[in-house]
Amino acid sequence: MNLKNKKILQIVASILVLGAVVVVANLQKERNTPTVSTEFMMDTVIMQKLYGKRAPQAIAEIEDRLRQYEKTCSMYIENSEIDLINQNAGKKFVEVSDDTLNMIVRAKEFSVQSNGLFDITIAPLTTLWGITSESPKVPSEQQISQARTLVNYQDILIQNHQVKLKHQGQAIDLGAVAKGAVCNIIREVAQKYNITKGYVSVGGNLIVLKDTPTGSNYRFGIRDPKGDESEYIATVLLNGKTMATSGAYERWFEQDGKRYHHIINPHTGYPAETDLLSVSVISEDGMLADCLSTTFFIEGKQAALAKMQEEEYQLIVVDLQGNVFYSPSLINNLQPNEDKPYQFIAYKESSEKQ
Ligand code: ADP
Ligand code: MG
């Protein structure tokens, strides 16, 4: 670690833990005091830190909008639009709002691209495993194969503003989409209040406002998938960007000495057997980042390496051997934490195949 970084890290009074990310350093002197808020909603912790006179109003409005979003899109809230689609599976079409419709249409596109490995009709399997419940458990083989037959994004039927699932028992779970999708709402509200500085963490999905003119104020840490919550393997600047991370360490349970995590391979019905420890996707588009972090986590290393040079997003991928592959466009941005035993590789197509 160079001297400057060391100093920055020493100056930091407290390290803020935001789920998958850690705020490592404030690189500039505070020009004014931020407004900070921490709330529990959408089954996760929402941490906001915004600057500007109208930050308190913006924070309040973001909270309102996210609560509204949850009421509309959570499969666990009775009579939410998603719950109504699920209740009426195999029966009838349900009218949905523009935002819900757009989200479902986009999620379906990601399913097509991933050959169904990413699939928001995963709900029969996530419910069976009780992944987000108080008492998760390993289901029987028979239960799994039965639930698996219900998972199929092609059965999401869309007609004008209406959505229907083809078969009874099918259900939508937006768990892999929601935290990223709300980043766009957050950006919109911040713009409305002319707030250009600050960030919001939605359970580890991060949106950083586009700061002017010198760039973002903070370096954000990519969580060490093998370490505890405050440990990080590298830091990045995320000016105007969002970042989503998927990893087996985020939610899991243990049964008979074996660990089971919360990202399910729809083809097997079991937690994805992956050769990756974590996948972080950086993009202006929060929903894209969220969908792709989940997708690449399931698809694995080769699939992620093939997408290291995309324009729309950048990747930071940690494999089981402790290699960290990252998009070459991050070279001047990503700073490895040299206290960690990871090996960093800016990956180009021409790089030696792993
Ligand atoms: P996190 O919610 O921990 O940030 P993800 O964004 O990867 O992680 O989303 C995981 C959630 O997505 C699960 O809790 C579940 O609700 C849902 N899910 C699990 N497997 C899939 C899948 N194959 N396709 C789409 N959604 C999934
Ligand atoms: Mg995701």
Short mmCIF file of C-alpha atoms and ligand atoms in Angstrom, two decimals:
data_model
loop_
_atom_site.label_atom_id
_atom_site.label_comp_id
_atom_site.label_asym_id
_atom_site.label_seq_id
_atom_site.Cartn_x
_atom_site.Cartn_y
_atom_site.Cartn_z
CA MET A 1 0.00 0.00 0.00
CA ASN A 2 1.41 3.42 -0.89
CA LEU A 3 1.89 6.11 1.73
CA LYS A 4 -0.97 8.30 0.57
CA ASN A 5 -3.48 5.49 0.79
CA LYS A 6 -2.20 4.41 4.12
CA LYS A 7 -2.66 7.94 5.38
CA ILE A 8 -6.16 8.15 4.00
CA LEU A 9 -7.05 4.94 5.73
CA GLN A 10 -5.54 6.10 8.97
CA ILE A 11 -7.54 9.31 8.86
CA VAL A 12 -10.82 7.50 8.49
CA ALA A 13 -12.46 7.64 11.86
CA SER A 14 -15.05 5.00 11.24
CA ILE A 15 -15.58 2.52 8.52
CA LEU A 16 -19.15 2.30 7.36
CA VAL A 17 -20.44 -1.12 6.53
CA LEU A 18 -23.02 -1.29 3.78
CA GLY A 19 -23.56 -4.97 3.21
CA ALA A 20 -21.51 -5.89 0.20
CA VAL A 21 -19.50 -2.69 0.22
CA VAL A 22 -17.51 -0.70 2.68
CA VAL A 23 -16.92 3.04 2.55
CA VAL A 24 -13.21 3.18 2.98
CA ALA A 25 -12.17 6.78 2.68
CA ASN A 26 -13.45 10.27 2.30
CA LEU A 27 -10.92 11.78 -0.09
CA GLN A 28 -11.79 15.43 0.33
CA LYS A 29 -12.56 17.70 3.23
CA GLU A 30 -16.30 17.88 3.82
CA ARG A 31 -17.55 21.13 2.29
CA ASN A 32 -20.67 20.87 4.35
CA THR A 33 -22.28 18.38 6.65
CA PRO A 34 -24.12 15.47 5.11
CA THR A 35 -27.55 14.30 6.17
CA VAL A 36 -27.48 10.64 7.08
CA SER A 37 -30.32 8.19 7.54
CA THR A 38 -30.57 4.45 8.15
CA GLU A 39 -33.85 2.60 7.70
CA PHE A 40 -34.92 -1.01 7.48
CA MET A 41 -37.18 -1.73 4.53
CA MET A 42 -37.37 -3.97 1.48
CA ASP A 43 -36.08 -6.66 3.86
CA THR A 44 -32.75 -4.89 4.09
CA VAL A 45 -30.91 -1.86 5.44
CA ILE A 46 -31.11 1.37 3.46
CA MET A 47 -28.36 3.83 4.29
CA GLN A 48 -28.45 7.30 2.81
CA LYS A 49 -25.80 9.97 2.98
CA LEU A 50 -26.64 13.09 0.98
CA TYR A 51 -25.23 16.59 0.88
CA GLY A 52 -26.99 19.88 0.28
CA LYS A 53 -29.56 22.14 1.89
CA ARG A 54 -32.46 20.05 0.73
CA ALA A 55 -30.93 16.69 1.62
CA PRO A 56 -33.39 16.06 4.48
CA GLN A 57 -36.35 16.48 2.12
CA ALA A 58 -34.72 14.30 -0.51
CA ILE A 59 -34.02 11.57 2.04
CA ALA A 60 -37.62 11.64 3.26
CA GLU A 61 -38.95 11.43 -0.29
CA ILE A 62 -36.60 8.58 -1.20
CA GLU A 63 -37.85 6.68 1.86
CA ASP A 64 -41.46 7.27 0.82
CA ARG A 65 -40.80 6.18 -2.73
CA LEU A 66 -38.98 3.01 -1.63
CA ARG A 67 -41.82 2.10 0.76
CA GLN A 68 -44.22 2.62 -2.10
CA TYR A 69 -42.06 0.47 -4.32
CA GLU A 70 -42.02 -2.30 -1.72
CA LYS A 71 -45.81 -2.18 -1.41
CA THR A 72 -46.07 -2.62 -5.16
CA CYS A 73 -43.34 -5.12 -5.87
CA SER A 74 -42.77 -7.37 -2.87
CA MET A 75 -44.06 -10.92 -3.24
CA TYR A 76 -44.38 -11.01 0.56
CA ILE A 77 -46.81 -8.08 0.85
CA GLU A 78 -50.42 -9.04 0.47
CA ASN A 79 -52.12 -7.51 -2.55
CA SER A 80 -48.96 -5.97 -3.95
CA GLU A 81 -49.02 -6.06 -7.75
CA ILE A 82 -46.59 -8.98 -7.68
CA ASP A 83 -48.67 -10.80 -5.06
CA LEU A 84 -51.78 -10.34 -7.21
CA ILE A 85 -49.98 -11.74 -10.26
CA ASN A 86 -48.87 -14.70 -8.13
CA GLN A 87 -52.30 -15.29 -6.58
CA ASN A 88 -53.87 -15.27 -10.02
CA ALA A 89 -51.32 -17.55 -11.67
CA GLY A 90 -53.00 -19.87 -14.14
CA LYS A 91 -56.22 -17.90 -13.77
CA LYS A 92 -56.27 -14.37 -15.12
CA PHE A 93 -54.36 -11.30 -16.24
CA VAL A 94 -53.61 -8.61 -13.66
CA GLU A 95 -53.30 -4.89 -14.41
CA VAL A 96 -49.93 -3.48 -13.32
CA SER A 97 -48.29 -0.04 -13.18
CA ASP A 98 -45.78 1.20 -15.77
CA ASP A 99 -42.82 0.70 -13.43
CA THR A 100 -43.75 -2.89 -12.59
CA LEU A 101 -44.39 -3.70 -16.22
CA ASN A 102 -41.04 -2.27 -17.32
CA MET A 103 -39.26 -4.22 -14.65
CA ILE A 104 -40.90 -7.49 -15.61
CA VAL A 105 -40.25 -6.92 -19.32
CA ARG A 106 -36.57 -6.15 -18.66
CA ALA A 107 -36.17 -9.07 -16.27
CA LYS A 108 -37.54 -11.33 -18.99
CA GLU A 109 -34.93 -10.00 -21.41
CA PHE A 110 -32.18 -10.87 -18.93
CA SER A 111 -33.68 -14.35 -18.65
CA VAL A 112 -33.51 -14.82 -22.41
CA GLN A 113 -29.89 -13.63 -22.49
CA SER A 114 -28.89 -15.99 -19.70
CA ASN A 115 -30.69 -18.98 -21.16
CA GLY A 116 -32.98 -19.06 -18.16
CA LEU A 117 -30.28 -19.17 -15.48
CA PHE A 118 -31.57 -15.79 -14.36
CA ASP A 119 -35.31 -16.22 -13.91
CA ILE A 120 -37.72 -14.13 -11.81
CA THR A 121 -40.22 -17.02 -11.80
CA ILE A 122 -37.77 -18.63 -9.35
CA ALA A 123 -40.28 -18.06 -6.48
CA PRO A 124 -41.53 -21.69 -6.12
CA LEU A 125 -37.90 -22.69 -5.47
CA THR A 126 -36.94 -19.77 -3.23
CA THR A 127 -40.11 -20.31 -1.19
CA LEU A 128 -39.44 -24.04 -0.93
CA TRP A 129 -35.93 -23.44 0.34
CA GLY A 130 -37.21 -20.67 2.62
CA ILE A 131 -34.17 -18.72 1.59
CA THR A 132 -35.26 -15.41 3.09
CA SER A 133 -37.40 -16.92 5.86
CA GLU A 134 -36.58 -17.47 9.52
CA SER A 135 -36.27 -21.21 9.03
CA PRO A 136 -34.64 -22.20 5.75
CA LYS A 137 -34.29 -25.93 5.11
CA VAL A 138 -33.11 -28.39 2.48
CA PRO A 139 -36.20 -29.67 0.63
CA SER A 140 -36.61 -33.25 -0.59
CA GLU A 141 -35.49 -34.20 -4.12
CA GLN A 142 -39.10 -34.71 -5.07
CA GLN A 143 -40.17 -31.29 -3.82
CA ILE A 144 -37.32 -29.72 -5.75
CA SER A 145 -38.09 -31.41 -9.03
CA GLN A 146 -41.75 -30.54 -8.68
CA ALA A 147 -41.00 -26.85 -7.97
CA ARG A 148 -38.47 -26.78 -10.79
CA THR A 149 -41.18 -27.56 -13.37
CA LEU A 150 -42.95 -24.34 -12.35
CA VAL A 151 -39.94 -22.10 -13.00
CA ASN A 152 -40.06 -20.75 -16.54
CA TYR A 153 -39.80 -17.10 -17.55
CA GLN A 154 -41.48 -17.92 -20.88
CA ASP A 155 -44.69 -18.43 -18.93
CA ILE A 156 -44.82 -14.73 -18.00
CA LEU A 157 -47.51 -13.58 -20.40
CA ILE A 158 -47.79 -9.86 -21.12
CA GLN A 159 -50.74 -8.15 -22.79
CA ASN A 160 -50.78 -4.35 -22.89
CA HIS A 161 -50.54 -3.39 -19.22
CA GLN A 162 -51.49 -6.77 -17.90
CA VAL A 163 -49.43 -9.70 -16.71
CA LYS A 164 -50.35 -13.33 -16.18
CA LEU A 165 -48.43 -16.42 -15.22
CA LYS A 166 -49.47 -19.34 -17.36
CA HIS A 167 -49.79 -22.06 -14.71
CA GLN A 168 -51.18 -22.27 -11.24
CA GLY A 169 -48.42 -22.43 -8.64
CA GLN A 170 -46.07 -20.24 -10.63
CA ALA A 171 -44.86 -17.05 -8.95
CA ILE A 172 -42.55 -14.07 -9.45
CA ASP A 173 -39.75 -13.15 -7.00
CA LEU A 174 -38.02 -9.83 -7.72
CA GLY A 175 -35.32 -10.40 -5.09
CA ALA A 176 -32.52 -10.26 -7.64
CA VAL A 177 -33.86 -7.12 -9.30
CA ALA A 178 -35.47 -4.86 -6.73
CA LYS A 179 -32.46 -3.37 -4.98
CA GLY A 180 -30.91 -2.36 -8.26
CA ALA A 181 -34.16 -1.19 -9.81
CA VAL A 182 -34.76 1.35 -7.03
CA CYS A 183 -31.41 3.01 -7.75
CA ASN A 184 -33.13 4.77 -10.65
CA ILE A 185 -35.83 6.11 -8.30
CA ILE A 186 -33.13 7.37 -5.94
CA ARG A 187 -31.27 9.15 -8.72
CA GLU A 188 -34.48 10.78 -9.94
CA VAL A 189 -35.39 12.13 -6.48
CA ALA A 190 -31.84 13.40 -5.88
CA GLN A 191 -31.99 15.26 -9.19
CA LYS A 192 -35.33 16.79 -8.28
CA TYR A 193 -33.72 18.31 -5.16
CA ASN A 194 -30.55 19.33 -7.03
CA ILE A 195 -28.42 17.02 -4.95
CA THR A 196 -25.20 16.10 -6.68
CA LYS A 197 -23.21 14.63 -3.86
CA GLY A 198 -23.74 11.57 -1.75
CA TYR A 199 -24.60 7.91 -1.96
CA VAL A 200 -27.27 5.44 -0.97
CA SER A 201 -26.78 1.80 -0.11
CA VAL A 202 -29.75 -0.48 -0.61
CA GLY A 203 -28.65 -3.63 1.18
CA GLY A 204 -25.22 -3.47 -0.39
CA ASN A 205 -26.40 -2.29 -3.80
CA LEU A 206 -24.89 1.11 -4.08
CA ILE A 207 -25.79 4.23 -6.01
CA VAL A 208 -23.33 7.09 -6.00
CA LEU A 209 -24.50 10.48 -7.28
CA LYS A 210 -22.55 12.15 -10.02
CA ASP A 211 -20.45 14.69 -8.20
CA THR A 212 -19.13 17.83 -9.87
CA PRO A 213 -16.61 18.90 -10.94
CA THR A 214 -13.71 16.95 -9.48
CA GLY A 215 -15.27 13.57 -9.18
CA SER A 216 -16.59 11.44 -6.41
CA ASN A 217 -15.65 11.97 -2.83
CA TYR A 218 -15.44 8.43 -1.59
CA ARG A 219 -13.62 5.25 -2.30
CA PHE A 220 -15.83 2.23 -1.85
CA GLY A 221 -14.47 -1.11 -0.79
CA ILE A 222 -15.35 -4.36 -2.52
CA ARG A 223 -16.12 -6.71 0.31
CA ASP A 224 -13.73 -9.57 0.97
CA PRO A 225 -15.93 -12.62 0.30
CA LYS A 226 -13.86 -14.60 2.79
CA GLY A 227 -13.59 -11.88 5.41
CA ASP A 228 -16.01 -10.28 7.80
CA GLU A 229 -18.31 -7.38 7.00
CA SER A 230 -15.75 -4.62 7.29
CA GLU A 231 -12.99 -6.27 5.27
CA TYR A 232 -12.38 -5.34 1.66
CA ILE A 233 -10.15 -6.57 -1.13
CA ALA A 234 -9.98 -3.39 -3.20
CA THR A 235 -11.47 0.06 -3.50
CA VAL A 236 -13.11 1.87 -6.41
CA LEU A 237 -14.53 5.29 -7.21
CA LEU A 238 -18.11 5.13 -8.41
CA ASN A 239 -18.92 8.64 -9.55
CA GLY A 240 -22.46 8.59 -11.01
CA LYS A 241 -22.53 4.81 -11.02
CA THR A 242 -24.32 1.98 -9.28
CA MET A 243 -22.71 -1.23 -8.10
CA ALA A 244 -24.32 -4.58 -7.31
CA THR A 245 -22.56 -7.55 -5.77
CA SER A 246 -23.70 -11.16 -5.58
CA GLY A 247 -21.89 -13.65 -3.41
CA ALA A 248 -22.57 -16.85 -1.55
CA TYR A 249 -21.61 -15.17 1.71
CA GLU A 250 -24.55 -12.77 1.69
CA ARG A 251 -27.37 -15.05 2.76
CA TRP A 252 -26.95 -18.67 3.66
CA PHE A 253 -27.81 -21.35 6.17
CA GLU A 254 -26.16 -24.52 7.33
CA GLN A 255 -27.68 -27.98 7.54
CA ASP A 256 -25.83 -31.18 8.45
CA GLY A 257 -22.53 -29.34 8.18
CA LYS A 258 -23.17 -28.12 4.65
CA ARG A 259 -23.70 -24.50 3.61
CA TYR A 260 -26.54 -23.49 1.32
CA HIS A 261 -26.71 -19.99 -0.16
CA HIS A 262 -29.58 -18.01 -1.62
CA ILE A 263 -28.87 -17.91 -5.35
CA ILE A 264 -30.59 -20.84 -7.00
CA ASN A 265 -29.77 -22.47 -10.31
CA PRO A 266 -33.22 -22.89 -11.89
CA HIS A 267 -31.97 -25.84 -13.95
CA THR A 268 -30.95 -27.91 -10.91
CA GLY A 269 -33.20 -26.41 -8.25
CA TYR A 270 -30.23 -26.22 -5.85
CA PRO A 271 -28.04 -23.29 -4.80
CA ALA A 272 -25.80 -22.50 -7.78
CA GLU A 273 -22.58 -24.52 -7.82
CA THR A 274 -20.28 -21.78 -8.96
CA ASP A 275 -16.55 -21.33 -9.40
CA LEU A 276 -16.86 -17.75 -8.14
CA LEU A 277 -16.84 -16.22 -4.68
CA SER A 278 -18.40 -12.96 -5.74
CA VAL A 279 -19.31 -10.84 -8.73
CA SER A 280 -19.59 -7.04 -8.66
CA VAL A 281 -21.12 -5.19 -11.58
CA ILE A 282 -20.68 -1.43 -12.01
CA SER A 283 -23.07 0.43 -14.29
CA GLU A 284 -25.14 3.59 -14.50
CA ASP A 285 -28.10 1.29 -14.83
CA GLY A 286 -28.92 -0.14 -11.38
CA MET A 287 -31.25 -2.85 -12.58
CA LEU A 288 -28.79 -4.09 -15.17
CA ALA A 289 -26.06 -4.28 -12.52
CA ASP A 290 -28.30 -6.23 -10.15
CA CYS A 291 -29.55 -8.70 -12.77
CA LEU A 292 -26.08 -9.31 -14.16
CA SER A 293 -24.38 -9.79 -10.79
CA THR A 294 -26.80 -12.60 -10.02
CA THR A 295 -26.52 -14.03 -13.55
CA PHE A 296 -22.71 -14.11 -13.68
CA PHE A 297 -22.55 -15.59 -10.21
CA ILE A 298 -24.57 -18.56 -11.50
CA GLU A 299 -22.98 -18.73 -14.96
CA GLY A 300 -19.47 -18.72 -13.52
CA LYS A 301 -16.01 -17.55 -14.39
CA GLN A 302 -15.78 -18.25 -18.13
CA ALA A 303 -19.03 -16.44 -18.85
CA ALA A 304 -17.95 -13.44 -16.76
CA LEU A 305 -14.48 -13.28 -18.33
CA ALA A 306 -16.05 -13.13 -21.78
CA LYS A 307 -17.85 -9.93 -20.76
CA MET A 308 -14.98 -8.00 -19.22
CA GLN A 309 -14.81 -5.43 -22.02
CA GLU A 310 -18.43 -4.37 -22.38
CA GLU A 311 -19.25 -0.68 -22.65
CA GLU A 312 -22.39 -0.63 -20.57
CA TYR A 313 -20.84 -2.12 -17.45
CA GLN A 314 -17.65 -3.17 -15.70
CA LEU A 315 -16.96 -6.30 -13.70
CA ILE A 316 -14.94 -7.31 -10.66
CA VAL A 317 -14.98 -11.07 -10.28
CA VAL A 318 -13.40 -13.10 -7.48
CA ASP A 319 -12.80 -16.80 -8.16
CA LEU A 320 -12.41 -19.67 -5.70
CA GLN A 321 -8.61 -19.59 -6.06
CA GLY A 322 -8.41 -15.96 -4.89
CA ASN A 323 -7.90 -14.37 -8.31
CA VAL A 324 -9.64 -11.05 -8.84
CA PHE A 325 -10.38 -10.38 -12.51
CA TYR A 326 -11.51 -6.88 -13.39
CA SER A 327 -12.48 -4.93 -16.50
CA PRO A 328 -9.44 -3.25 -18.08
CA SER A 329 -11.35 0.06 -18.09
CA LEU A 330 -11.05 0.02 -14.28
CA ILE A 331 -7.25 0.06 -14.34
CA ASN A 332 -6.94 3.68 -13.19
CA ASN A 333 -9.75 3.34 -10.72
CA LEU A 334 -9.39 0.07 -8.85
CA GLN A 335 -6.90 0.01 -5.99
CA PRO A 336 -6.11 -3.41 -4.56
CA ASN A 337 -5.89 -3.69 -0.81
CA GLU A 338 -2.34 -4.93 -0.61
CA ASP A 339 -2.85 -6.35 2.83
CA LYS A 340 -5.02 -9.05 1.25
CA PRO A 341 -3.67 -12.21 -0.40
CA TYR A 342 -5.61 -11.80 -3.64
CA GLN A 343 -4.11 -11.66 -7.10
CA PHE A 344 -5.41 -8.89 -9.33
CA ILE A 345 -5.73 -9.31 -13.09
CA ALA A 346 -7.04 -6.66 -15.50
CA TYR A 347 -8.53 -9.14 -17.90
CA LYS A 348 -8.45 -8.71 -21.67
CA GLU A 349 -9.64 -11.25 -24.19
CA SER A 350 -5.99 -11.72 -25.17
CA SER A 351 -4.94 -12.38 -21.55
CA GLU A 352 -3.76 -15.86 -20.89
CA LYS A 353 -6.85 -18.03 -20.51
CA GLN A 354 -7.33 -19.20 -16.96
P1 ADP B 1 -28.67 -10.11 -2.86
O1 ADP B 1 -30.16 -10.04 -2.77
O2 ADP B 1 -28.05 -10.82 -1.72
O3 ADP B 1 -28.02 -8.81 -3.19
P2 ADP B 1 -28.90 -11.06 -5.55
O4 ADP B 1 -29.08 -9.71 -6.14
O5 ADP B 1 -27.98 -11.96 -6.29
O6 ADP B 1 -28.34 -11.03 -4.09
O7 ADP B 1 -30.34 -11.71 -5.46
C1 ADP B 1 -30.58 -12.91 -4.80
C2 ADP B 1 -32.09 -13.10 -4.71
O8 ADP B 1 -32.62 -13.30 -6.01
C3 ADP B 1 -32.52 -14.34 -3.94
O9 ADP B 1 -32.69 -14.05 -2.58
C4 ADP B 1 -33.82 -14.71 -4.62
O10 ADP B 1 -34.88 -13.92 -4.13
C5 ADP B 1 -33.59 -14.33 -6.04
N1 ADP B 1 -33.03 -15.40 -6.88
C6 ADP B 1 -32.36 -16.53 -6.49
N2 ADP B 1 -31.96 -17.25 -7.56
C7 ADP B 1 -32.37 -16.56 -8.66
C8 ADP B 1 -32.28 -16.79 -10.07
N3 ADP B 1 -31.68 -17.87 -10.58
N4 ADP B 1 -32.81 -15.87 -10.90
C9 ADP B 1 -33.43 -14.76 -10.43
N5 ADP B 1 -33.58 -14.49 -9.13
C10 ADP B 1 -33.04 -15.37 -8.24
MG MG B 2 -28.47 -9.18 -8.10
#
